[in-house]
Tab-separated table of C-alpha atoms and ligand atoms in Angstrom:
chain	number	residue	atom	x	y	z
A	78	MET	CA	-3.113	41.195	15.755
A	79	ALA	CA	-3.735	40.043	19.466
A	80	MET	CA	-2.543	36.388	19.932
A	81	PRO	CA	-4.941	34.346	21.938
A	82	ARG	CA	-3.501	31.916	24.554
A	83	GLU	CA	-5.269	28.895	23.734
A	84	SER	CA	-6.637	27.300	20.647
A	85	PRO	CA	-10.522	27.251	20.556
A	86	TYR	CA	-10.472	23.690	19.155
A	87	ALA	CA	-10.960	20.758	21.652
A	88	MET	CA	-8.080	18.201	21.540
A	89	VAL	CA	-9.021	14.765	20.264
A	90	ALA	CA	-7.585	11.574	20.910
A	91	ILE	CA	-5.779	10.335	18.363
A	92	ASP	CA	-8.148	7.114	18.154
A	93	GLU	CA	-11.142	9.451	18.036
A	94	ALA	CA	-9.557	11.644	15.412
A	95	ARG	CA	-8.925	8.592	13.216
A	96	HIS	CA	-13.231	7.599	14.111
A	97	LEU	CA	-14.027	11.273	12.641
A	98	ILE	CA	-12.017	10.611	9.085
A	99	THR	CA	-12.992	7.112	9.075
A	100	GLU	CA	-17.011	7.696	9.605
A	101	ARG	CA	-16.838	10.523	7.003
A	102	VAL	CA	-15.107	8.306	3.786
A	103	VAL	CA	-16.541	8.434	0.534
A	104	ALA	CA	-15.949	5.722	-1.946
A	105	LEU	CA	-15.366	6.887	-5.304
A	106	GLY	CA	-16.101	5.787	-8.835
A	107	ARG	CA	-14.827	3.196	-10.251
A	108	GLU	CA	-13.452	2.386	-13.573
A	109	THR	CA	-11.902	-0.030	-16.407
A	110	ILE	CA	-8.441	-0.792	-16.335
A	111	ASP	CA	-6.539	-2.890	-18.829
A	112	ILE	CA	-4.099	-4.819	-17.162
A	113	ARG	CA	-2.332	-4.855	-21.097
A	114	ASP	CA	-1.799	-0.925	-20.763
A	115	GLY	CA	1.234	-1.520	-18.479
A	116	LEU	CA	2.854	-3.063	-21.427
A	117	ARG	CA	2.886	0.374	-23.252
A	118	ASN	CA	5.978	2.718	-22.917
A	119	GLY	CA	4.936	4.872	-20.180
A	120	ALA	CA	1.501	3.665	-19.869
A	121	ALA	CA	-0.319	3.565	-16.378
A	122	THR	CA	-0.311	0.063	-15.096
A	123	ALA	CA	-2.274	-2.179	-12.981
A	124	ALA	CA	0.096	-2.218	-10.379
A	125	GLY	CA	-1.302	-0.641	-6.559
A	126	ARG	CA	-4.955	-0.310	-8.275
A	127	VAL	CA	-7.665	-1.656	-6.227
A	128	LEU	CA	-10.103	-4.029	-7.433
A	129	ALA	CA	-13.893	-3.019	-7.423
A	130	VAL	CA	-15.434	-5.962	-8.200
A	131	PRO	CA	-14.253	-9.604	-7.730
A	132	VAL	CA	-12.566	-10.980	-10.413
A	133	HIS	CA	-13.893	-15.274	-10.760
A	134	ALA	CA	-12.388	-17.694	-13.416
A	135	THR	CA	-14.538	-18.311	-16.231
A	136	ALA	CA	-12.633	-22.099	-17.118
A	137	PRO	CA	-10.602	-24.293	-14.993
A	138	ILE	CA	-7.031	-24.297	-15.353
A	139	PRO	CA	-5.787	-26.606	-16.347
A	140	ASP	CA	-8.436	-26.657	-18.964
A	141	VAL	CA	-7.393	-30.616	-19.303
A	142	ALA	CA	-5.770	-33.188	-17.712
A	143	LYS	CA	-2.070	-32.797	-18.663
A	144	SER	CA	1.243	-34.476	-17.986
A	145	ALA	CA	3.244	-32.213	-14.901
A	146	VAL	CA	6.144	-33.920	-16.334
A	147	ASP	CA	7.756	-34.819	-19.139
A	148	GLY	CA	7.942	-38.888	-19.890
A	149	TYR	CA	5.289	-41.245	-20.941
A	150	ALA	CA	1.436	-41.593	-20.592
A	151	VAL	CA	0.777	-44.875	-19.415
A	152	ARG	CA	-2.165	-47.147	-18.181
A	153	SER	CA	-1.962	-48.204	-14.494
A	154	ALA	CA	-3.706	-51.536	-14.999
A	155	ASP	CA	-0.448	-52.477	-17.046
A	156	GLY	CA	1.583	-52.875	-13.803
A	157	ALA	CA	5.315	-52.663	-14.229
A	158	ALA	CA	5.134	-54.295	-17.652
A	159	PRO	CA	7.371	-52.898	-20.560
A	160	ARG	CA	5.092	-50.942	-23.266
A	161	GLN	CA	5.453	-50.184	-26.683
A	162	VAL	CA	5.784	-46.705	-27.769
A	163	ILE	CA	3.148	-45.605	-30.248
A	164	ALA	CA	2.842	-41.759	-29.915
A	165	GLU	CA	4.310	-38.452	-28.996
A	166	ILE	CA	2.326	-35.829	-27.037
A	167	THR	CA	3.849	-31.963	-27.233
A	168	ALA	CA	2.547	-29.139	-24.971
A	169	GLY	CA	-0.398	-27.905	-26.852
A	170	GLY	CA	-0.256	-30.753	-29.360
A	171	ALA	CA	-3.392	-32.607	-31.057
A	172	GLY	CA	-4.808	-35.183	-29.720
A	173	ALA	CA	-2.603	-38.114	-30.516
A	174	GLY	CA	-5.167	-40.667	-30.077
A	175	ALA	CA	-6.179	-43.278	-27.241
A	176	LEU	CA	-4.072	-45.239	-25.799
A	177	VAL	CA	-5.167	-49.163	-25.606
A	178	GLY	CA	-3.164	-51.858	-23.248
A	179	GLY	CA	0.344	-52.570	-23.451
A	180	THR	CA	1.145	-49.572	-24.752
A	181	ALA	CA	2.801	-45.909	-23.820
A	182	MET	CA	2.853	-42.631	-25.525
A	183	ARG	CA	5.885	-40.176	-24.776
A	184	ILE	CA	4.387	-37.132	-23.422
A	185	MET	CA	6.088	-33.690	-22.595
A	186	THR	CA	5.414	-31.418	-19.658
A	187	GLY	CA	1.878	-29.655	-19.941
A	188	GLY	CA	0.728	-32.629	-23.088
A	189	ALA	CA	-2.885	-33.366	-22.670
A	190	ILE	CA	-3.100	-36.665	-21.469
A	191	PRO	CA	-4.498	-38.884	-24.077
A	192	PRO	CA	-7.960	-40.742	-23.758
A	193	GLY	CA	-7.429	-44.275	-21.682
A	194	ALA	CA	-4.199	-42.912	-19.932
A	195	ASP	CA	-4.558	-42.371	-16.473
A	196	ALA	CA	-0.724	-42.236	-14.967
A	197	VAL	CA	2.500	-40.503	-16.503
A	198	VAL	CA	5.890	-42.217	-15.750
A	199	MET	CA	8.863	-39.607	-15.634
A	200	VAL	CA	10.941	-39.648	-18.323
A	201	GLU	CA	14.204	-40.189	-15.400
A	202	HIS	CA	12.489	-43.314	-14.293
A	203	THR	CA	12.134	-44.880	-17.616
A	204	ILE	CA	14.459	-46.426	-20.426
A	205	GLU	CA	13.285	-46.461	-24.101
A	206	ARG	CA	14.762	-48.896	-26.331
A	207	ASP	CA	13.642	-50.121	-30.509
A	208	GLY	CA	10.540	-48.112	-29.095
A	209	ILE	CA	10.321	-50.305	-26.258
A	210	MET	CA	9.833	-48.474	-22.838
A	211	THR	CA	10.688	-50.169	-19.673
A	212	MET	CA	10.442	-48.480	-16.183
A	213	ARG	CA	11.346	-49.013	-12.515
A	214	ALA	CA	8.260	-49.242	-11.322
A	215	ALA	CA	4.800	-49.895	-11.792
A	216	PRO	CA	2.745	-46.418	-11.540
A	217	ASN	CA	-0.252	-45.506	-9.911
A	218	ALA	CA	-3.077	-44.015	-10.925
A	219	GLY	CA	-2.831	-40.369	-11.054
A	220	ASP	CA	0.669	-40.380	-10.899
A	221	ALA	CA	2.170	-37.040	-12.369
A	222	ILE	CA	-1.422	-35.881	-14.118
A	223	HIS	CA	-2.139	-32.424	-13.579
A	224	ARG	CA	-5.990	-32.375	-12.737
A	225	ILE	CA	-8.378	-30.170	-14.596
A	226	GLY	CA	-9.147	-27.318	-12.613
A	227	GLN	CA	-6.158	-28.386	-9.795
A	228	ASP	CA	-4.833	-24.540	-9.787
A	229	ILE	CA	-7.885	-22.871	-10.798
A	230	ALA	CA	-11.369	-24.177	-10.628
A	231	ALA	CA	-14.066	-23.037	-12.784
A	232	GLY	CA	-16.092	-20.326	-10.995
A	233	GLU	CA	-13.436	-20.141	-8.323
A	234	LEU	CA	-13.441	-16.735	-6.756
A	235	VAL	CA	-9.675	-15.548	-7.828
A	236	LEU	CA	-9.422	-11.814	-6.406
A	237	ALA	CA	-11.384	-10.805	-4.086
A	238	ALA	CA	-13.099	-6.756	-4.276
A	239	GLY	CA	-10.920	-4.450	-2.250
A	240	THR	CA	-7.628	-6.261	-3.170
A	241	THR	CA	-4.284	-4.384	-4.270
A	242	LEU	CA	-2.967	-5.613	-7.380
A	243	GLY	CA	0.649	-6.821	-7.303
A	244	ILE	CA	2.832	-8.833	-9.061
A	245	ALA	CA	1.057	-12.273	-8.408
A	246	GLU	CA	-2.453	-10.588	-8.570
A	247	ILE	CA	-1.597	-9.338	-12.388
A	248	GLY	CA	-0.050	-12.580	-13.096
A	249	LEU	CA	-3.739	-14.100	-12.218
A	250	LEU	CA	-5.310	-11.949	-14.278
A	251	ALA	CA	-3.307	-12.594	-17.155
A	252	GLY	CA	-3.850	-16.275	-16.312
A	253	ILE	CA	-7.131	-16.591	-16.489
A	254	GLY	CA	-7.725	-14.282	-19.021
A	255	ALA	CA	-8.944	-11.159	-17.293
A	256	THR	CA	-7.413	-8.637	-19.233
A	257	GLU	CA	-10.030	-5.835	-18.260
A	258	VAL	CA	-10.732	-5.146	-14.239
A	259	VAL	CA	-12.821	-2.741	-12.519
A	260	VAL	CA	-10.917	-0.875	-9.891
A	261	THR	CA	-11.895	1.886	-8.039
A	262	ARG	CA	-10.674	5.305	-9.076
A	263	GLN	CA	-7.837	6.970	-7.846
A	264	PRO	CA	-8.386	9.679	-5.353
A	265	LEU	CA	-6.653	12.949	-6.891
A	266	VAL	CA	-4.450	14.976	-3.725
A	267	ALA	CA	-4.161	18.334	-3.751
A	268	VAL	CA	-1.096	19.873	-2.098
A	269	LEU	CA	-0.907	23.467	-0.777
A	270	ALA	CA	1.934	24.811	0.733
A	271	THR	CA	1.703	28.215	2.862
A	272	GLY	CA	3.826	31.017	4.774
A	273	ASP	CA	5.633	34.202	4.068
A	274	GLU	CA	9.006	32.509	4.633
A	275	VAL	CA	8.265	29.243	2.091
A	276	PHE	CA	9.810	29.158	-1.242
A	277	GLU	CA	10.642	26.864	-3.814
A	278	PRO	CA	13.786	24.599	-3.459
A	279	ASP	CA	15.332	26.260	-6.587
A	280	VAL	CA	15.314	29.392	-5.824
A	281	PRO	CA	17.982	31.194	-3.765
A	282	LEU	CA	16.748	31.704	-0.105
A	283	PRO	CA	16.345	34.901	1.346
A	284	ALA	CA	17.743	35.151	5.154
A	285	ALA	CA	15.466	33.019	7.776
A	286	GLY	CA	13.221	31.672	4.549
A	287	VAL	CA	12.709	27.899	4.192
A	288	ARG	CA	12.385	25.797	1.576
A	289	ASP	CA	9.181	24.377	1.212
A	290	SER	CA	10.160	20.339	1.666
A	291	ASN	CA	6.524	19.743	2.998
A	292	ARG	CA	4.650	19.918	-0.447
A	293	TYR	CA	7.558	17.421	-1.935
A	294	ALA	CA	6.916	14.884	0.492
A	295	LEU	CA	3.033	15.310	0.562
A	296	LEU	CA	2.802	14.814	-2.863
A	297	ALA	CA	5.080	12.010	-2.672
A	298	ALA	CA	3.292	10.161	0.096
A	299	ALA	CA	0.071	10.765	-1.378
A	300	ARG	CA	1.238	8.925	-4.532
A	301	ASP	CA	2.641	6.352	-2.546
A	302	ALA	CA	-0.573	5.875	-0.872
A	303	GLY	CA	-1.862	4.905	-4.595
A	304	CYS	CA	-3.181	8.609	-5.462
A	305	ARG	CA	-2.850	11.090	-8.222
A	306	VAL	CA	-1.702	14.387	-6.808
A	307	ILE	CA	-1.577	17.734	-8.385
A	308	SER	CA	0.284	20.575	-6.388
A	309	LEU	CA	-1.164	24.435	-5.393
A	310	GLY	CA	2.170	25.760	-5.104
A	311	ILE	CA	3.163	28.174	-2.157
A	312	ALA	CA	0.894	30.690	-1.032
A	313	PRO	CA	1.263	33.567	1.232
A	314	ASP	CA	0.198	33.824	4.615
A	315	ASP	CA	-2.789	35.898	3.277
A	316	MET	CA	-5.959	34.570	3.365
A	317	ALA	CA	-7.528	35.856	0.181
A	318	ALA	CA	-4.768	33.809	-1.450
A	319	GLN	CA	-5.094	30.916	0.825
A	320	ARG	CA	-9.029	30.460	0.003
A	321	GLN	CA	-8.391	30.950	-3.604
A	322	ALA	CA	-6.139	28.097	-3.611
A	323	ILE	CA	-8.189	25.982	-1.731
A	324	LEU	CA	-11.102	26.456	-3.833
A	325	ALA	CA	-9.497	25.935	-6.597
A	326	GLY	CA	-7.895	22.830	-5.391
A	327	LEU	CA	-11.381	21.643	-4.678
A	328	GLU	CA	-12.729	22.303	-8.283
A	329	HIS	CA	-10.574	18.935	-9.185
A	330	ALA	CA	-9.315	17.364	-6.262
A	331	ASP	CA	-11.085	14.895	-3.925
A	332	VAL	CA	-8.967	16.035	-1.348
A	333	VAL	CA	-6.929	19.162	-0.004
A	334	LEU	CA	-3.935	18.952	2.199
A	335	THR	CA	-2.206	22.491	3.006
A	336	SER	CA	0.985	22.395	5.183
A	337	GLY	CA	1.725	25.109	8.168
A	338	GLY	CA	-0.627	28.262	9.396
A	339	VAL	CA	-2.368	25.705	11.615
A	340	SER	CA	-0.617	26.728	14.945
A	341	MET	CA	-1.388	29.920	17.613
A	342	GLY	CA	0.767	32.858	15.764
A	343	THR	CA	-0.972	35.682	14.085
A	344	ARG	CA	-0.022	34.125	10.751
A	345	ASP	CA	-1.766	31.272	11.040
A	346	LEU	CA	-4.431	31.537	8.799
A	347	ILE	CA	-5.640	28.272	8.059
A	348	LYS	CA	-7.939	27.422	10.681
A	349	PRO	CA	-9.990	30.257	10.822
A	350	LEU	CA	-10.315	29.479	7.215
A	351	LEU	CA	-11.283	26.082	7.046
A	352	ALA	CA	-13.793	26.925	9.612
A	353	GLU	CA	-15.038	29.733	7.319
A	354	LEU	CA	-15.184	27.391	3.992
A	355	GLY	CA	-16.350	24.313	5.771
A	356	THR	CA	-17.516	22.237	8.540
A	357	VAL	CA	-14.190	21.455	11.394
A	358	HIS	CA	-14.266	17.899	12.702
A	359	PHE	CA	-11.203	18.309	14.816
A	360	GLY	CA	-8.553	21.022	15.050
A	361	ARG	CA	-6.188	19.856	17.869
A	362	VAL	CA	-5.087	15.918	18.232
A	363	ALA	CA	-3.215	14.841	21.650
A	364	PHE	CA	-0.123	13.495	20.227
A	365	LYS	CA	3.175	14.576	18.730
A	366	PRO	CA	4.304	15.079	16.810
A	367	GLY	CA	1.515	16.784	15.215
A	368	LYS	CA	-0.858	18.654	17.621
A	369	PRO	CA	-2.206	21.203	15.648
A	370	THR	CA	-3.705	18.993	12.585
A	371	MET	CA	-6.994	20.163	11.634
A	372	TYR	CA	-9.702	18.183	9.850
A	373	ALA	CA	-12.494	19.923	7.687
A	374	THR	CA	-15.111	19.165	5.169
A	375	VAL	CA	-15.465	21.667	2.752
A	376	ARG	CA	-18.067	21.096	0.225
A	377	GLY	CA	-18.320	17.355	0.992
A	378	LYS	CA	-14.425	16.633	0.566
A	379	PRO	CA	-11.861	16.065	3.091
A	380	VAL	CA	-9.447	18.709	3.632
A	381	PHE	CA	-6.563	18.953	5.949
A	382	GLY	CA	-4.548	21.733	7.550
A	383	LEU	CA	-1.459	19.294	8.430
A	384	PRO	CA	1.483	21.228	10.714
A	385	GLY	CA	4.221	23.090	8.913
A	386	TYR	CA	6.895	21.307	10.601
A	387	PRO	CA	8.140	18.704	7.934
A	388	VAL	CA	8.184	15.977	10.617
A	389	SER	CA	4.653	16.773	12.031
A	390	SER	CA	2.970	17.569	8.665
A	391	LEU	CA	4.397	14.100	7.337
A	392	VAL	CA	3.643	11.857	10.721
A	393	SER	CA	0.094	13.465	10.640
A	394	PHE	CA	-0.364	12.347	7.216
A	395	GLU	CA	0.729	9.273	8.013
A	396	VAL	CA	-1.563	8.476	10.762
A	397	PHE	CA	-4.453	10.166	9.684
A	398	VAL	CA	-3.964	11.000	5.989
A	399	ARG	CA	-2.604	8.011	4.497
A	400	PRO	CA	-5.772	5.641	6.170
A	401	MET	CA	-8.458	7.450	4.742
A	402	LEU	CA	-7.050	7.697	1.288
A	403	ARG	CA	-6.497	4.193	1.424
A	404	ARG	CA	-10.484	3.463	2.326
A	405	MET	CA	-11.020	6.154	-0.756
A	406	LEU	CA	-9.474	3.674	-2.803
A	407	GLY	CA	-11.366	0.578	-1.702
A	408	ASP	CA	-8.168	-1.345	0.045
A	409	VAL	CA	-9.978	-3.631	2.877
A	410	VAL	CA	-6.676	-3.522	4.791
A	411	PRO	CA	-5.941	0.440	4.774
A	412	ASP	CA	-4.062	0.432	7.792
A	413	ARG	CA	-0.408	-0.810	8.581
A	414	PRO	CA	0.561	-3.336	10.247
A	415	LEU	CA	1.108	-2.828	14.590
A	416	VAL	CA	4.063	-5.054	15.233
A	417	ASP	CA	6.202	-5.466	18.891
A	418	VAL	CA	9.766	-4.349	18.691
A	419	ALA	CA	12.302	-4.141	21.247
A	420	LEU	CA	14.104	-0.819	21.658
A	421	ALA	CA	18.084	-0.877	20.754
A	422	ASP	CA	18.511	2.234	22.475
A	423	SER	CA	16.856	4.073	25.395
A	424	ILE	CA	14.082	5.982	24.450
A	425	ARG	CA	12.374	9.103	26.447
A	426	PRO	CA	9.067	9.253	26.549
A	427	SER	CA	7.122	13.131	26.097
A	428	PRO	CA	5.304	13.929	29.633
A	429	ASP	CA	2.238	15.203	28.054
A	430	ARG	CA	1.379	13.499	25.050
A	431	PRO	CA	1.169	10.020	23.228
A	432	GLU	CA	4.343	10.552	20.835
A	433	TYR	CA	4.995	8.723	17.092
A	434	GLN	CA	9.006	8.566	17.418
A	435	ARG	CA	10.513	7.559	14.064
A	436	VAL	CA	12.395	4.147	14.284
A	437	VAL	CA	14.682	1.826	11.874
A	438	ILE	CA	13.032	-1.640	12.660
A	439	HIS	CA	15.366	-4.230	11.524
A	440	VAL	CA	14.789	-8.254	12.026
A	441	ARG	CA	17.664	-9.572	14.215
A	442	ASP	CA	17.657	-13.662	15.182
A	443	ALA	CA	14.237	-13.245	13.801
A	444	ARG	CA	13.248	-10.636	16.164
A	445	LEU	CA	12.133	-7.229	15.766
A	446	VAL	CA	14.446	-4.705	16.769
A	447	ALA	CA	13.596	-0.290	16.613
A	448	HIS	CA	16.669	1.714	16.836
A	449	THR	CA	16.160	4.993	16.955
A	450	THR	CA	16.764	7.601	14.178
A	451	GLY	CA	18.596	10.471	16.918
A	452	GLY	CA	16.436	13.782	17.677
A	453	GLN	CA	13.042	13.836	17.669
A	454	GLY	CA	12.432	17.534	16.783
A	455	SER	CA	9.661	18.059	14.799
A	456	SER	CA	12.021	20.250	12.449
A	457	ARG	CA	14.382	17.158	12.032
A	458	LEU	CA	13.532	15.615	8.870
A	459	LEU	CA	16.331	13.660	8.850
A	460	SER	CA	14.995	11.711	11.804
A	461	LEU	CA	12.616	10.320	8.697
A	462	ARG	CA	15.476	9.319	6.802
A	463	GLY	CA	15.190	5.431	6.206
A	464	ALA	CA	13.217	5.339	9.036
A	465	ASN	CA	10.160	2.197	8.421
A	466	GLY	CA	8.106	2.366	11.669
A	467	LEU	CA	6.405	4.978	14.292
A	468	LEU	CA	7.157	4.150	17.546
A	469	ILE	CA	4.064	4.453	19.698
A	470	VAL	CA	5.230	5.967	23.052
A	471	LEU	CA	2.711	6.215	25.646
A	472	PRO	CA	3.548	9.772	27.862
A	473	GLY	CA	5.630	9.295	30.953
A	474	THR	CA	8.305	10.756	33.254
A	475	GLN	CA	10.616	7.543	32.798
A	476	PRO	CA	12.830	6.748	30.157
A	477	TYR	CA	12.157	3.338	28.151
A	478	PRO	CA	15.325	1.010	28.683
A	479	ALA	CA	17.037	-0.766	26.150
A	480	GLY	CA	15.439	-4.034	25.746
A	481	ALA	CA	11.726	-2.941	26.461
A	482	THR	CA	9.005	-3.748	24.255
A	483	LEU	CA	6.803	-1.272	22.539
A	484	ARG	CA	4.531	-1.561	19.808
A	485	ALA	CA	5.159	0.293	16.546
A	486	MET	CA	3.431	1.128	13.550
A	487	LEU	CA	5.506	-0.618	10.511
A	488	THR	CA	5.523	1.973	7.576
A	489	GLY	CA	7.716	0.663	5.490
A	490	PRO	CA	9.464	-3.019	4.445
A	491	LEU	CA	11.345	-4.636	7.278
A	492	ALA	CA	15.409	-3.850	7.416
A	493	PRO	CA	17.538	-6.577	6.794
B	695	AMP	P1	3.641	27.121	10.599
B	695	AMP	O1	3.005	25.760	11.162
B	695	AMP	O2	3.414	27.541	9.595
B	695	AMP	O3	4.076	28.059	11.812
B	695	AMP	O4	5.198	26.696	10.426
B	695	AMP	C1	5.912	25.771	11.530
B	695	AMP	C2	7.221	25.522	11.033
B	695	AMP	O5	7.617	24.636	9.854
B	695	AMP	C3	8.018	27.046	11.142
B	695	AMP	O6	9.162	26.944	10.981
B	695	AMP	C4	8.088	26.523	9.142
B	695	AMP	O7	8.655	27.619	8.287
B	695	AMP	C5	8.259	25.389	8.288
B	695	AMP	N1	7.635	25.457	7.443
B	695	AMP	C6	6.484	26.115	6.835
B	695	AMP	N2	5.717	25.124	5.889
B	695	AMP	C7	6.835	24.494	5.562
B	695	AMP	C8	6.992	23.577	4.551
B	695	AMP	N3	5.932	23.636	3.370
B	695	AMP	N4	8.226	23.479	3.919
B	695	AMP	C9	8.934	22.949	5.485
B	695	AMP	N5	9.008	23.795	6.284
B	695	AMP	C10	8.028	24.422	6.586
B	696	MG	MG1	3.769	29.239	8.596
């Protein structure tokens, strides 16, 4: 087969590529989940799911005025005078009747304030002897009283649609009794590796073979982005086999990712295949690593032809696929944060394309400092080991010196 010298696909800018993807995002359906399912062994948990419908509190918290401390419920109008202790109120305990002038009731944290009382004096500021309580100072009305609705008002918006459920959010849902919530269905992402030279990681490798790191890494990345995943295995460099695998994936999956077969070689068949099966929206991006990335829709579903080089496929996933998946999930903040970082080492830009260099971003004296992960070759997966940022390096001919400030996409938690 003749080798074409030039790609038929126009090189689009990163922002343009992201826009072409974003404008085609189709929202997925909804489903109801129960936060109690997470208590069952092995059951799916609500953590990481994205709310499709806002959650409001139906009742105030607290529902009645309560004591915020262990102490004595009193009337502030009685001033600092000693009080006769007439009853004891425990948290959740039944009403002990009304409090009249000159009296106090022992009350525990969370105990309901009795009618007639308007303040609580901390036990630490009192002495009780022979049924008489004396205190250090006169209380003020409202002291140590946890008012009705002080934490959450009745009808208050507790969680907005588009919120990703995390630790506090799950606690809030349980706290307001909203055990069932409506979330966006998780996209099902199917991943296909391609290449005659690509093998399962556990089989003896023939000379010049490579182990399939991409499919495993991409499956992990899609799961990390909040999706469910299926593997479509490894297809040889054969169009019929690749067509069959992609179409099989589209039967069930919402998104198909392929790796390899998108460059200029005679056995790079994914691009003509996706053009045959659907509509290509871009076939090359002016960026590094990952220039040959292709985005198409087939049967109305997004299909990405990601590069074969392991770093390229993962960086392309991070920059183009992940934000799309988060949007499909209904996340209102689908993009990674951008931060300014100071370079710990001098780095060299690519002469012709913006480059996403892999870095470890540390906090040093409360400032962000980026350390390079070393050689930035697209086959060197070690350049992603421990990386929590992609340094956005604009093209140029001069190195950026240590100490220069550059923008970076934060892809993971900050390193200490
Ligand atoms: P390609 O885009 O198919 O020309 O592949 C580019 C490079 O990435 C080649 O060296 C491939 O061997 C390598 N490669 C392709 N697929 C994978 C994969 N699934 N895992 C690891 N490396 C791969
Ligand atoms: Mg290949």
